[in-house]
Structure formats: C-alpha cells, structure tokens
PDB file of C-alpha atoms in Angstrom:
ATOM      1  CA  UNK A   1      60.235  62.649   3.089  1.00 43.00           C
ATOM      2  CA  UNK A   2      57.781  60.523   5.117  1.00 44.00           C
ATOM      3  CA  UNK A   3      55.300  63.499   4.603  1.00 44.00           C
ATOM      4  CA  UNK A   4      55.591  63.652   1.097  1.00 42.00           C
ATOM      5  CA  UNK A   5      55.179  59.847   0.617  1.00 40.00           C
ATOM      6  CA  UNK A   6      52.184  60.140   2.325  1.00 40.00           C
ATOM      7  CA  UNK A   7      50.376  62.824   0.624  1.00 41.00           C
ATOM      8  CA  UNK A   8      51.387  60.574  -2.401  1.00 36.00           C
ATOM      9  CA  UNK A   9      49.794  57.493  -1.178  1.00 40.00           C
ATOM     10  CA  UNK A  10      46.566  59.656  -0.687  1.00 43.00           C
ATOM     11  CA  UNK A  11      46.503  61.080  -4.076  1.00 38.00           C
ATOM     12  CA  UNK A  12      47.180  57.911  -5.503  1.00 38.00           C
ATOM     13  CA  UNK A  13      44.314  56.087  -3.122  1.00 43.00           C
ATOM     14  CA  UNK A  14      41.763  58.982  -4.683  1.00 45.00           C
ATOM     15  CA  UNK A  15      42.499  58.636  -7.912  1.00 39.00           C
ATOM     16  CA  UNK A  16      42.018  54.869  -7.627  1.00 41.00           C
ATOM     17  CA  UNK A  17      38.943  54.722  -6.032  1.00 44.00           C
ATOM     18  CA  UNK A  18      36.017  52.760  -7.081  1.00 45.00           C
ATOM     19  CA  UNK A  19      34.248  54.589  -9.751  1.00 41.00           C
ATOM     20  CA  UNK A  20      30.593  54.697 -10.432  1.00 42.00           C
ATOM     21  CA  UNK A  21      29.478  53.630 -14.085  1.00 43.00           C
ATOM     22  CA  UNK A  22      26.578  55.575 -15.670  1.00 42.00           C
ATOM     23  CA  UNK A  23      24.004  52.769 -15.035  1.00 40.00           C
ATOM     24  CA  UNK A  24      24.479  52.681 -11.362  1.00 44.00           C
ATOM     25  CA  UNK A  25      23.733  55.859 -10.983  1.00 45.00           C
ATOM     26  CA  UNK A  26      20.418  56.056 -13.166  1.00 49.00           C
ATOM     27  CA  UNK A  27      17.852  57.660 -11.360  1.00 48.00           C
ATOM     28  CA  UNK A  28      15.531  54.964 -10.178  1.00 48.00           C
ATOM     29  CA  UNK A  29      18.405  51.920 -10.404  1.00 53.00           C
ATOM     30  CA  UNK A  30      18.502  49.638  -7.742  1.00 58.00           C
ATOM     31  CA  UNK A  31      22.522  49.794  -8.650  1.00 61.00           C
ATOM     32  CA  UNK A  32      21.869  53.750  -8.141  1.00 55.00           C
ATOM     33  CA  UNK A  33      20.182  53.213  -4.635  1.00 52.00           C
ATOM     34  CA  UNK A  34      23.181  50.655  -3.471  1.00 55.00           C
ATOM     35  CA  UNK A  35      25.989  52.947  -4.842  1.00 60.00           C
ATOM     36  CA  UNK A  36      24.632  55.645  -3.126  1.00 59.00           C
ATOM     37  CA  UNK A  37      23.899  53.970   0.493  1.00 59.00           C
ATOM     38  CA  UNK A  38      28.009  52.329  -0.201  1.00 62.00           C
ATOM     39  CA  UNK A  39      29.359  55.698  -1.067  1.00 64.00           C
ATOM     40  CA  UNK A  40      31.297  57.660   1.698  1.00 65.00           C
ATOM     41  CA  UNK A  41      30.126  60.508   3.001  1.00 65.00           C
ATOM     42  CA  UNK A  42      31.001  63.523   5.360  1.00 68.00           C
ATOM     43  CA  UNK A  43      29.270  62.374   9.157  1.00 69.00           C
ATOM     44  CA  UNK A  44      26.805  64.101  11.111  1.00 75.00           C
ATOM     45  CA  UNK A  45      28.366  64.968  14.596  1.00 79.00           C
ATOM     46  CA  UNK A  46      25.101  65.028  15.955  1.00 77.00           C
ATOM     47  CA  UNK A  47      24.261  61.614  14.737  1.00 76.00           C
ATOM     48  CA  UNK A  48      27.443  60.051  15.225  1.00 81.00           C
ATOM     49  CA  UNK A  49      27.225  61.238  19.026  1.00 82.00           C
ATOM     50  CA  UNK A  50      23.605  59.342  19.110  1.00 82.00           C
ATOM     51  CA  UNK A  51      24.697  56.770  17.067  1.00 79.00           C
ATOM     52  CA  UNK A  52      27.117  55.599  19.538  1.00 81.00           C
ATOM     53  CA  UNK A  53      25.744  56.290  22.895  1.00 83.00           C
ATOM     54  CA  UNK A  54      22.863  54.098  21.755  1.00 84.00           C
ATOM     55  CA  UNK A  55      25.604  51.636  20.265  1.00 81.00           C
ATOM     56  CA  UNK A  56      27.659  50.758  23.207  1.00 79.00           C
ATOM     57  CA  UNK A  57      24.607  50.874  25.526  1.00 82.00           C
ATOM     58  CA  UNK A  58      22.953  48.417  23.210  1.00 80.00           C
ATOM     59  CA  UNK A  59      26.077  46.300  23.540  1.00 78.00           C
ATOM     60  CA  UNK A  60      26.819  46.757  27.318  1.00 76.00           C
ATOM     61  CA  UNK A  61      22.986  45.719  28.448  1.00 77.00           C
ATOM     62  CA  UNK A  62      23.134  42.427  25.783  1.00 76.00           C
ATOM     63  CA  UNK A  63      26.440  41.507  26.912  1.00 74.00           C
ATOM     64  CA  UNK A  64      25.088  41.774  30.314  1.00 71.00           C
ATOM     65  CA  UNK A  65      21.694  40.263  30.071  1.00 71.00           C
ATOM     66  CA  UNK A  66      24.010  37.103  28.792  1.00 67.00           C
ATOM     67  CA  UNK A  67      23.088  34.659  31.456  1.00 67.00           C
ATOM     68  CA  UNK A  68      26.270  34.143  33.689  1.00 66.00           C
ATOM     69  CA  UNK A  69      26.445  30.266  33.408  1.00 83.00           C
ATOM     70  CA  UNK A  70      29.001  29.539  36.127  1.00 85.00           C
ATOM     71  CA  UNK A  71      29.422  26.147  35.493  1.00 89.00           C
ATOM     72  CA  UNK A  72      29.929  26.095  31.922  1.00 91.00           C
ATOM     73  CA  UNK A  73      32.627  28.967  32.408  1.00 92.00           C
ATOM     74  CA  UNK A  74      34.945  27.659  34.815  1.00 94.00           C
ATOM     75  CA  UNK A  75      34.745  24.605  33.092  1.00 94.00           C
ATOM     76  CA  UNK A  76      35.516  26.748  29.250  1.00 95.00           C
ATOM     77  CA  UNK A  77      38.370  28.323  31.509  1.00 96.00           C
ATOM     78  CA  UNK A  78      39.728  24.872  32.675  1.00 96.00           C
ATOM     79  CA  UNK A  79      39.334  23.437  28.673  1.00 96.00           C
ATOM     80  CA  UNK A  80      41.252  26.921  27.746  1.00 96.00           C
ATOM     81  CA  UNK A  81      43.973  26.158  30.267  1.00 96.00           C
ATOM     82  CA  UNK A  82      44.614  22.732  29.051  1.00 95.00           C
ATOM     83  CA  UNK A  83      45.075  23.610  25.854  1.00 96.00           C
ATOM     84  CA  UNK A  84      47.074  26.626  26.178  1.00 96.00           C
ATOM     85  CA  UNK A  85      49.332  24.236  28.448  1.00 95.00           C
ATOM     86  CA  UNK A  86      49.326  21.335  25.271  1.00 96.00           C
ATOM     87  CA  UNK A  87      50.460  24.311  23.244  1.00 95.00           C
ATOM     88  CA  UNK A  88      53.168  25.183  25.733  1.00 95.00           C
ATOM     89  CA  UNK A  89      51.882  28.593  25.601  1.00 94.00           C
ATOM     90  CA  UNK A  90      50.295  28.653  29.168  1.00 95.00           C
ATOM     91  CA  UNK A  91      52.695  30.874  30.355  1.00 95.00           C
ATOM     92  CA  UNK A  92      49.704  33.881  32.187  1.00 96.00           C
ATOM     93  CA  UNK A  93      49.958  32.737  35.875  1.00 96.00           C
ATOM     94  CA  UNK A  94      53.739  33.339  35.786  1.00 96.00           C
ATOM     95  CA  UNK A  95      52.951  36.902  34.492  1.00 97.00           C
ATOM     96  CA  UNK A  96      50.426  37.746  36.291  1.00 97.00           C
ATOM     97  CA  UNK A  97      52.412  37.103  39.630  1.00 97.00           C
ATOM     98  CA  UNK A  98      55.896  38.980  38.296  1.00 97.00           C
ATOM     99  CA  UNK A  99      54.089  41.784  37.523  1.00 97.00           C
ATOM    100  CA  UNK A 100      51.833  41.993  40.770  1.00 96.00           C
ATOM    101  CA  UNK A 101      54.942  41.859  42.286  1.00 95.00           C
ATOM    102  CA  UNK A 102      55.911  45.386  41.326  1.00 96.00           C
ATOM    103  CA  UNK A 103      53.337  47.433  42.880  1.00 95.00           C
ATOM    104  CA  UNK A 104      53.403  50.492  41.070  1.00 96.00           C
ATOM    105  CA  UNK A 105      53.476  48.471  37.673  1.00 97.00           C
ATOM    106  CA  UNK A 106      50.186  46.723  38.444  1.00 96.00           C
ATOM    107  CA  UNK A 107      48.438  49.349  39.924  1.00 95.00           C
ATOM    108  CA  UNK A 108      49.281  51.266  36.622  1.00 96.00           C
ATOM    109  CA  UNK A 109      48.095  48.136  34.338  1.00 96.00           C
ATOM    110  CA  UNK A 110      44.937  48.149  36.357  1.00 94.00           C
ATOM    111  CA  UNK A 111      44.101  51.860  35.777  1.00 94.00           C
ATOM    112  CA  UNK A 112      45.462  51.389  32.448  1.00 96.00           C
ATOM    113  CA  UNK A 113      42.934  48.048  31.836  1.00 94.00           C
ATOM    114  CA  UNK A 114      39.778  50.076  33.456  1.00 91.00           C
ATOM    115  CA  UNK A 115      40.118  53.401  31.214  1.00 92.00           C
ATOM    116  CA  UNK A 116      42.311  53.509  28.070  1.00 94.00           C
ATOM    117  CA  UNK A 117      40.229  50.643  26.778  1.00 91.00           C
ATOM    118  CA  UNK A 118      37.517  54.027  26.155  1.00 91.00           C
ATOM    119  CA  UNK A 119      40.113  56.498  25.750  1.00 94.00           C
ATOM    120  CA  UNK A 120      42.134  55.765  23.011  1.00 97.00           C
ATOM    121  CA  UNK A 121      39.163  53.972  20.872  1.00 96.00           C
ATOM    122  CA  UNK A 122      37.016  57.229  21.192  1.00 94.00           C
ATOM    123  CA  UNK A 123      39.663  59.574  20.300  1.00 95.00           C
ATOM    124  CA  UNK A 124      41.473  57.323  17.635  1.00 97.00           C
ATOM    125  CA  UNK A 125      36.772  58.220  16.444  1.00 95.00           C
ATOM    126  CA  UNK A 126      37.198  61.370  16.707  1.00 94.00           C
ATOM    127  CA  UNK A 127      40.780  61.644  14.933  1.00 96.00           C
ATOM    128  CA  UNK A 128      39.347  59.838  12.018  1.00 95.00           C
ATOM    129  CA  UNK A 129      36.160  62.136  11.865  1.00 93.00           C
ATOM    130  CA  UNK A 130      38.053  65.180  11.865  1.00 92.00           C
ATOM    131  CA  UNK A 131      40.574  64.748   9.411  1.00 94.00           C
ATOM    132  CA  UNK A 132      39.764  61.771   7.418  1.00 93.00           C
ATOM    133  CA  UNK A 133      35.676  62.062   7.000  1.00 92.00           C
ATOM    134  CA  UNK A 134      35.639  59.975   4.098  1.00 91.00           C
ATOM    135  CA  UNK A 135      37.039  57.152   5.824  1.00 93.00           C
ATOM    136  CA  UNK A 136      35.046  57.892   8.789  1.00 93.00           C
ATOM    137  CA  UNK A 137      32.246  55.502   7.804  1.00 92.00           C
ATOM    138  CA  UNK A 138      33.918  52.455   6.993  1.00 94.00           C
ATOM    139  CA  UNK A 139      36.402  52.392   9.900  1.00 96.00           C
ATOM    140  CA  UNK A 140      33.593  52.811  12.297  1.00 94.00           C
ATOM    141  CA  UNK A 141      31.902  49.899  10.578  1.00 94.00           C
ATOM    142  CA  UNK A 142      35.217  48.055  11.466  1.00 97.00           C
ATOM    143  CA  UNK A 143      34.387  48.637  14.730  1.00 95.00           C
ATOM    144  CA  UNK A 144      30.779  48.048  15.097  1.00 94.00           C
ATOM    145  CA  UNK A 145      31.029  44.910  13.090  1.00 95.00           C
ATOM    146  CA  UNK A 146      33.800  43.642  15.516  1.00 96.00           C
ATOM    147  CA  UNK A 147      31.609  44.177  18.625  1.00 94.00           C
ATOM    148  CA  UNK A 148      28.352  42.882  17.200  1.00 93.00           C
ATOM    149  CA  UNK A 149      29.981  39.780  16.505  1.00 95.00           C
ATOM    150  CA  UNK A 150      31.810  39.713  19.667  1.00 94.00           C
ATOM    151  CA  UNK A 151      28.299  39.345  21.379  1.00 91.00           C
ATOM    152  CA  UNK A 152      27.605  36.078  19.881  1.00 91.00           C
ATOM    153  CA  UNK A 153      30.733  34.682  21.670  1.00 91.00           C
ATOM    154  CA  UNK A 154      29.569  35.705  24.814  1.00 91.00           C
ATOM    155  CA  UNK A 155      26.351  33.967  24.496  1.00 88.00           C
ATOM    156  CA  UNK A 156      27.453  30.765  22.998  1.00 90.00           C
ATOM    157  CA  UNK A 157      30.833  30.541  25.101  1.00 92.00           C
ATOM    158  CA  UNK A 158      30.869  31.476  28.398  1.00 92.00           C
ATOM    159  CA  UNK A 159      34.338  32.171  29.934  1.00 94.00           C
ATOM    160  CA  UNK A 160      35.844  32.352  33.195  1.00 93.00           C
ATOM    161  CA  UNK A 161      38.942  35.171  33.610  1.00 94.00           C
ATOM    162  CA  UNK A 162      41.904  33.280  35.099  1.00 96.00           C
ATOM    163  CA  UNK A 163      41.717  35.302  38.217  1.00 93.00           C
ATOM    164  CA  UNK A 164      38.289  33.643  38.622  1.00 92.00           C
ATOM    165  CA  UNK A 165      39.286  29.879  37.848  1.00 93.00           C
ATOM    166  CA  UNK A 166      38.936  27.432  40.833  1.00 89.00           C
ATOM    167  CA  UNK A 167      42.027  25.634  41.962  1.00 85.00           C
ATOM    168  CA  UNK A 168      44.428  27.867  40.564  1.00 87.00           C
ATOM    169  CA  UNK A 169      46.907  30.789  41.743  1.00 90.00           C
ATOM    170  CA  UNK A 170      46.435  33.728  39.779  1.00 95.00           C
ATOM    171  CA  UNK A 171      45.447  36.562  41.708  1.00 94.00           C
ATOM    172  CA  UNK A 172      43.225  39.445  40.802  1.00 93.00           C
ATOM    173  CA  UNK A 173      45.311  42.453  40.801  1.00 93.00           C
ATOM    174  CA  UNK A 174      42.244  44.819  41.275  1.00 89.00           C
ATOM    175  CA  UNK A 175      40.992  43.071  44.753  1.00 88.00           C
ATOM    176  CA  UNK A 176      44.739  43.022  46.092  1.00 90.00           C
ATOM    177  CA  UNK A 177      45.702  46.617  45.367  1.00 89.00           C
ATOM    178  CA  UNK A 178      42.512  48.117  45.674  1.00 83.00           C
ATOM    179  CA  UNK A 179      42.131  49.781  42.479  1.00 82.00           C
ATOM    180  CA  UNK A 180      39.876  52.211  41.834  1.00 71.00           C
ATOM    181  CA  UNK A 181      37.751  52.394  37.957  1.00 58.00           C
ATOM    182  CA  UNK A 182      37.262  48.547  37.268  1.00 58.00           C
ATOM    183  CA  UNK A 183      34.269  46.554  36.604  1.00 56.00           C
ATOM    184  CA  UNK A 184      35.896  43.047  36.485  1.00 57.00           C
ATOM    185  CA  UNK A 185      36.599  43.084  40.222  1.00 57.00           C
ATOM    186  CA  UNK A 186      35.470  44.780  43.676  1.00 52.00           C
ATOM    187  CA  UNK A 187      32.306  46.815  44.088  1.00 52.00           C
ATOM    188  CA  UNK A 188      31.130  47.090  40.739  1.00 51.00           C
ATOM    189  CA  UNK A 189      31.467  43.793  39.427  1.00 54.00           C
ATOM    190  CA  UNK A 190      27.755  42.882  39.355  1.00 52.00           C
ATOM    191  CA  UNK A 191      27.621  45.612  37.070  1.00 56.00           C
ATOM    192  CA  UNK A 192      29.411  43.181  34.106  1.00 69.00           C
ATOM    193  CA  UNK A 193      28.940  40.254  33.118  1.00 79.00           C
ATOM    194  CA  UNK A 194      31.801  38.336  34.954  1.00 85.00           C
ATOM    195  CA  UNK A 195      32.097  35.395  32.368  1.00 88.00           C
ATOM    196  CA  UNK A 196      32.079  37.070  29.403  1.00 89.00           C
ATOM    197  CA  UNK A 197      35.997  36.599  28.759  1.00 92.00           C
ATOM    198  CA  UNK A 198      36.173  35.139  25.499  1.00 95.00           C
ATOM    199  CA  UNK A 199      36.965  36.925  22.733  1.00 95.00           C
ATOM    200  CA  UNK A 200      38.623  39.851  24.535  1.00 96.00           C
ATOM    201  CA  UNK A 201      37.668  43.667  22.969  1.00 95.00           C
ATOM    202  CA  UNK A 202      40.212  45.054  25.167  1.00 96.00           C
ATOM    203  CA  UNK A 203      42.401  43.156  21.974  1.00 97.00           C
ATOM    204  CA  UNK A 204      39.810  43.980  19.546  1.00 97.00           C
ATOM    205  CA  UNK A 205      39.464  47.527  20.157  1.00 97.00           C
ATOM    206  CA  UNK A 206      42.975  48.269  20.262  1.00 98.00           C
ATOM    207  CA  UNK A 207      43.963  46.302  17.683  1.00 98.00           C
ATOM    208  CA  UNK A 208      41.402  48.362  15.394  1.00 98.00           C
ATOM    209  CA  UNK A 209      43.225  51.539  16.893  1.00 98.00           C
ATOM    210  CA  UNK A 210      46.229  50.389  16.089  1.00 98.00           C
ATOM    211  CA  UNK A 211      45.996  49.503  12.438  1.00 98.00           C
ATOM    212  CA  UNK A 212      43.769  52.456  12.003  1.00 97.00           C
ATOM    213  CA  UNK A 213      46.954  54.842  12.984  1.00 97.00           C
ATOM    214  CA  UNK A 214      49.510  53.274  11.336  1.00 97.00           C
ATOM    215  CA  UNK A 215      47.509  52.861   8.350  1.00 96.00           C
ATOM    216  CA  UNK A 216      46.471  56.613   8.272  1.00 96.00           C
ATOM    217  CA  UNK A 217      49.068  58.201  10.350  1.00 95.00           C
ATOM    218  CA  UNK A 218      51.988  60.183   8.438  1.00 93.00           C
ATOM    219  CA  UNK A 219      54.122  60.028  11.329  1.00 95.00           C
ATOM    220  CA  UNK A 220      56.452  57.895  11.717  1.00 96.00           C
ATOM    221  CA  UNK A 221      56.461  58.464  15.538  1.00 96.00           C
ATOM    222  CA  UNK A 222      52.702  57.964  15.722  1.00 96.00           C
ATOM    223  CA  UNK A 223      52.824  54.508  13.124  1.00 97.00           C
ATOM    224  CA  UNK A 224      54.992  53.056  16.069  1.00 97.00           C
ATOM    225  CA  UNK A 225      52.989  53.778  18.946  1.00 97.00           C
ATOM    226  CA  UNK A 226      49.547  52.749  16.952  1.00 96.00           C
ATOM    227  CA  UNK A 227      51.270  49.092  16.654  1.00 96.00           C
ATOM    228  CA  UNK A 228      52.639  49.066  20.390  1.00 98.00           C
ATOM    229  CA  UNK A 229      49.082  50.111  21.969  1.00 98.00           C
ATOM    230  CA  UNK A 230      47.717  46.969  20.924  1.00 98.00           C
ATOM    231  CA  UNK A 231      50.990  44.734  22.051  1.00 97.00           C
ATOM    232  CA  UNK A 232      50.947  46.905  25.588  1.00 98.00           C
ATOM    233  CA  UNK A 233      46.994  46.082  26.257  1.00 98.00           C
ATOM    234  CA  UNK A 234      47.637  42.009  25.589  1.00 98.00           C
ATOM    235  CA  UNK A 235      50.733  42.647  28.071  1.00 97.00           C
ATOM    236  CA  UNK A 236      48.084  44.116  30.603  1.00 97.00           C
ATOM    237  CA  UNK A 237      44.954  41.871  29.928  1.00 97.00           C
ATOM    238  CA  UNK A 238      47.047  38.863  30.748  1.00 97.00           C
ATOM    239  CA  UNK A 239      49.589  40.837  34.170  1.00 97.00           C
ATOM    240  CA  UNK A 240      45.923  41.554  35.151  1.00 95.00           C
ATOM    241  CA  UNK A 241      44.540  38.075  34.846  1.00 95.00           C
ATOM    242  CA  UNK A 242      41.373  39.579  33.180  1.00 95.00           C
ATOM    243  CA  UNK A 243      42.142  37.232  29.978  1.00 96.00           C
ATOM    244  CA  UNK A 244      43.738  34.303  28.202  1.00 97.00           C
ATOM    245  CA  UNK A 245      46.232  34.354  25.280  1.00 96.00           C
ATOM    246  CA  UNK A 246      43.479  32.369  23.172  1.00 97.00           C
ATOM    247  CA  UNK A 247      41.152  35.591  23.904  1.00 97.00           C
ATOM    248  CA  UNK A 248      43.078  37.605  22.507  1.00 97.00           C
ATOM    249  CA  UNK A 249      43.336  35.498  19.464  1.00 97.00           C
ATOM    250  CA  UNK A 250      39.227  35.651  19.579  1.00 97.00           C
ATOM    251  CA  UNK A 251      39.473  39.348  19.648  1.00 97.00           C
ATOM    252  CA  UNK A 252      41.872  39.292  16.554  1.00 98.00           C
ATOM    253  CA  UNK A 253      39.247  36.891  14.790  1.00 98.00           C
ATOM    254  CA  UNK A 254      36.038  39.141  15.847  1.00 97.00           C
ATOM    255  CA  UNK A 255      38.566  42.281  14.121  1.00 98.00           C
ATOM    256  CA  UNK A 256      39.082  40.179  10.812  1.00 98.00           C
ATOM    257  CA  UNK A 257      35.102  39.821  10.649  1.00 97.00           C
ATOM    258  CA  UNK A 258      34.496  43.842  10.993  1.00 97.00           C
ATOM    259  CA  UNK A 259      37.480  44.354   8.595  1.00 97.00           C
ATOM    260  CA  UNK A 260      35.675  41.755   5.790  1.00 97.00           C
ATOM    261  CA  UNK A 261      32.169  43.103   6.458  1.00 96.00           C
ATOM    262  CA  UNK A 262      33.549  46.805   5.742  1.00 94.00           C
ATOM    263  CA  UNK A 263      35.824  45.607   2.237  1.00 94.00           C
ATOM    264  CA  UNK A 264      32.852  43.821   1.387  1.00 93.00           C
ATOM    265  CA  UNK A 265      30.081  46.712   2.217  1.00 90.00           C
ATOM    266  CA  UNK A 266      32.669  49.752   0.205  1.00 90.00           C
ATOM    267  CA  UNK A 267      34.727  47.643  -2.132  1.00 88.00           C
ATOM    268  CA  UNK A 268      38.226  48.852  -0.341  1.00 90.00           C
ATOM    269  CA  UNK A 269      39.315  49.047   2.863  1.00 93.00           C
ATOM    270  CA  UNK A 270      38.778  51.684   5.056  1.00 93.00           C
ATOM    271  CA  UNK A 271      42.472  53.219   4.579  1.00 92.00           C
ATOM    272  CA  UNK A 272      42.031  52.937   0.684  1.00 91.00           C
ATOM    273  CA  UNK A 273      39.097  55.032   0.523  1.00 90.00           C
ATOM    274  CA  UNK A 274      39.352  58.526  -0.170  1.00 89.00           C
ATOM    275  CA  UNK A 275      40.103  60.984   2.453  1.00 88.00           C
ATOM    276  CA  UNK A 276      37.534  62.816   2.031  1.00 84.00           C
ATOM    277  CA  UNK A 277      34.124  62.557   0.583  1.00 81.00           C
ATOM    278  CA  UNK A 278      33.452  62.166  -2.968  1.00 71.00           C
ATOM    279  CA  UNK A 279      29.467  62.234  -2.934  1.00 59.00           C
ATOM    280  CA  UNK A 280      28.060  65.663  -1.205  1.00 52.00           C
ATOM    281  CA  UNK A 281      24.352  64.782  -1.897  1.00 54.00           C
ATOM    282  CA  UNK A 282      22.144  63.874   0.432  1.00 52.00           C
ATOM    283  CA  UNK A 283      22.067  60.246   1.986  1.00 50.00           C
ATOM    284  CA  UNK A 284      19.113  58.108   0.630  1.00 49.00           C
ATOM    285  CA  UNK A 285      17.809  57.455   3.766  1.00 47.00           C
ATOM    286  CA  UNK A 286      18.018  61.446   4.793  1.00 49.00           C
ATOM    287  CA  UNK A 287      16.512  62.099   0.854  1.00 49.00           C
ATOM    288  CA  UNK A 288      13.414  59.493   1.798  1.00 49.00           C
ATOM    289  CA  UNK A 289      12.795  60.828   5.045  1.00 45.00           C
ATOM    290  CA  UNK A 290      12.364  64.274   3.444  1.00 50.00           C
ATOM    291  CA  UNK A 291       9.741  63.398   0.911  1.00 55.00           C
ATOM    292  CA  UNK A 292       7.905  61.519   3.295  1.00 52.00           C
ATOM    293  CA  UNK A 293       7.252  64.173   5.457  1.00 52.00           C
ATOM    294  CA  UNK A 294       6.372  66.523   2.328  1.00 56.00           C
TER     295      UNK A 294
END
C-alpha cells in the first residue's frame, strides 16, 4: 500500500510540474534561455565526479585558509556557553562525560563523527543520481548552497569546539581513546581549521540526507532511518564535544538557505520535481560551447 501511494505521489508530482508557455521557449527569448538553464536534466557522471572533487576541495582549502583567530573563538565559545546556560539548554558537558564513560560507545561516536559524515552524504548523491535524475540537480544545489553559505560563518564567526574551551571540563574523546580517522583532534589537526565550529555541516549534511530520503524514499523502513541519521549525528557532535547545540541550529539555518536558493532557482522543491527528466536537449551552456568551437 505504501508502494502504491508512492508511485501515486510521483505521477501526481509529474503531471503538476511547472510547465513552459510558448513564449519562453521562443527561440532567441531570454525567457527561452532561463527556462532552459532552470529545467532538469539527466547528469553527466563524468562531470558530476569533477564537479565535486573540485567542490569540496574548493570548500576544504577556504575553510582552511580562514585565519584561526584564537582569541575571538574561545571568547565566541565562552558567549555560546552563556547563552546556552541562560536558555537552560547547556546541558553538552554532562553528555559528553556519560558517554566517554562507556568506552566502546565513544570510540564508536568518534569513528562514526570522522567517516559517516562522507559516507552517507555521497551515497544518499549517488542514490539520487541513479534513480531520481531529474531531481538530481536541484537536491545537489541543496547541498552546495548549504556549504557555500556555511563558509561565510566561518570567516565572520570564529568558534571554539567545547573540547577546546579554556576553563572548562569537557574532554576530547578523540585524544583520550586514541581514535584513529579524525581531523578535529591528534595528529592531523593542523590539517583543519580548529575554530571553524559554528554552523556545524556534520548537522547540515545530514539533515539534507535525511529529508532527502524520507522525502523520496518509498519505504517506510528507509523514511525512519533518513529522519534518525540526522538526530544520531547531533547525539554524536555534542558526546564528542566537537559542537554546540546552537551549531547545530546554524547548520539547520545554512540547510534552509540551500533549500530557498533551489525553490527559488526551479520553482518546486527538489522532491516535487519530476523524477526524471522532462527536457532531453542539450544544456545551453553544452549547446554554446559547441558552436563556439565550430
């Protein structure tokens, strides 16, 4: 029954689709040239590979090359603190030190903190490119809009992690148990920026995983486990001490920005859109590039 009410949903999302008038597509329209660069298409997995390799290494070395003011982020961290405490909310040290108490449990949040965070978000990609092309475009927008934006907090707001704050307990799980795969602690921590905490895309990311399975998922079974990745990763970004509730909450914001930007950019959001590809012609850019080299 689930199956059927899904296939129903998806004929009914095609059917309601944005059309096209006649004057947008005129040859020569400016309307034309917009409807055509909005208009879904089936992705390149050649370009798609390139396109994000050169993506998140164009994130990773701005995010890093944002200078690590100290000061200003253990101070942030302290400001954070207060507030969360005002709030009554201020409840990570007390997690982070139940949870490091169980040994196996923390050494499993810390693998799960250093890899899943790629894992998941790249497959959840690949899922999306495989069977639902014509969504493909606007749910990666999602996520590229989220992490651009992302970027600017790290530059304008330097953060401290808890496990990093001065004058406080929390411990950092990763240094303690030795835990192999993480660049927020140990040997490879000058290879990330250490005070780039706020907002957190360990929430962003698998937030946008989330929605994007139970949104598109037909299986009950997989609907449920696409809303508790998300709630399992804020469990571990706060055991681990790598974040703050209000990070999270920055993460969720940086999400709602990617989310707008993609509504805004193909008039539906990404589940709405058809599930596969209603224009087969070539993209304009592809179509330009071709004459130009006649």
């Amino acid at each position: 029954m689930g199956e059927a009410s899904v296939k129903t949903l998806e004929t009914r999302t095609d059917v309601s689709s944005p059309t096209v008038s006649e004057l947008e597509t005129r040859p020569g329209s400016d309307r034309a040239l917009l409807s055509r660069l909005r208009s879904p298409r089936r992705p390149r997995i050649w370009f798609e590979i390139v396109l994000i390799a050169v993506s998140y290494w164009t994130y990773s070395l701005i995010r890093n090359a944002v200078p690590e003011q100290k000061g200003a982020a253990l101070a942030n961290a302290d400001w954070i603190w207060g507030v969360e405490r005002s709030l009554g909310i201020a409840i990570e040290q007390s997690v982070n030190h139940a949870v490091n108490s169980v040994t196996w449990l923390i050494v499993g949040m810390n693998y799960y903190y250093a890899t899943l965070h790629f894992i998941v978000t790249i497959s959840v990609l690949v899922w999306i490119y495989r069977f639902h092309p014509g969504r493909y475009a606007a749910t990666r927008l999602v996520l590229f809009a989220t992490t651009g934006v992302a970027l600017v907090g790290y530059y304008f707001y330097p953060l401290a992690p808890p496990r990093l704050m001065n004058g406080q307990s929390f411990v950092d799980t990763v240094l303690v148990h030795h835990t192999w795969g993480s660049m927020a602690s140990g040997n490879l921590k000058h290879m990330s920026n250490q005070y780039a905490a706020m907002p957190s895309m360990h929430i962003g990311w698998s937030l946008w995983c989330g929605l994007t399975i139970f949104a598109v998922a037909s299986a009950p079974w997989a609907r449920i486990l696409g809303l508790l990745y998300p709630t399992a990763t804020l469990v571990v970004i706060v055991a681990t001490a790598n974040h703050f509730w209000l990070d999270a909450v920055g993460g969720m914001l940086c999400l709602a920005f990617g989310f707008a930007l993609s509504r805004t950019w193909y008039g539906s959001l990404p589940h709405r859109l058809p599930r596969h590809p209603v224009h087969v012609g070539p993209h304009p850019f592809s179509a330009a590039l071709n004459r130009f080299r006649r």
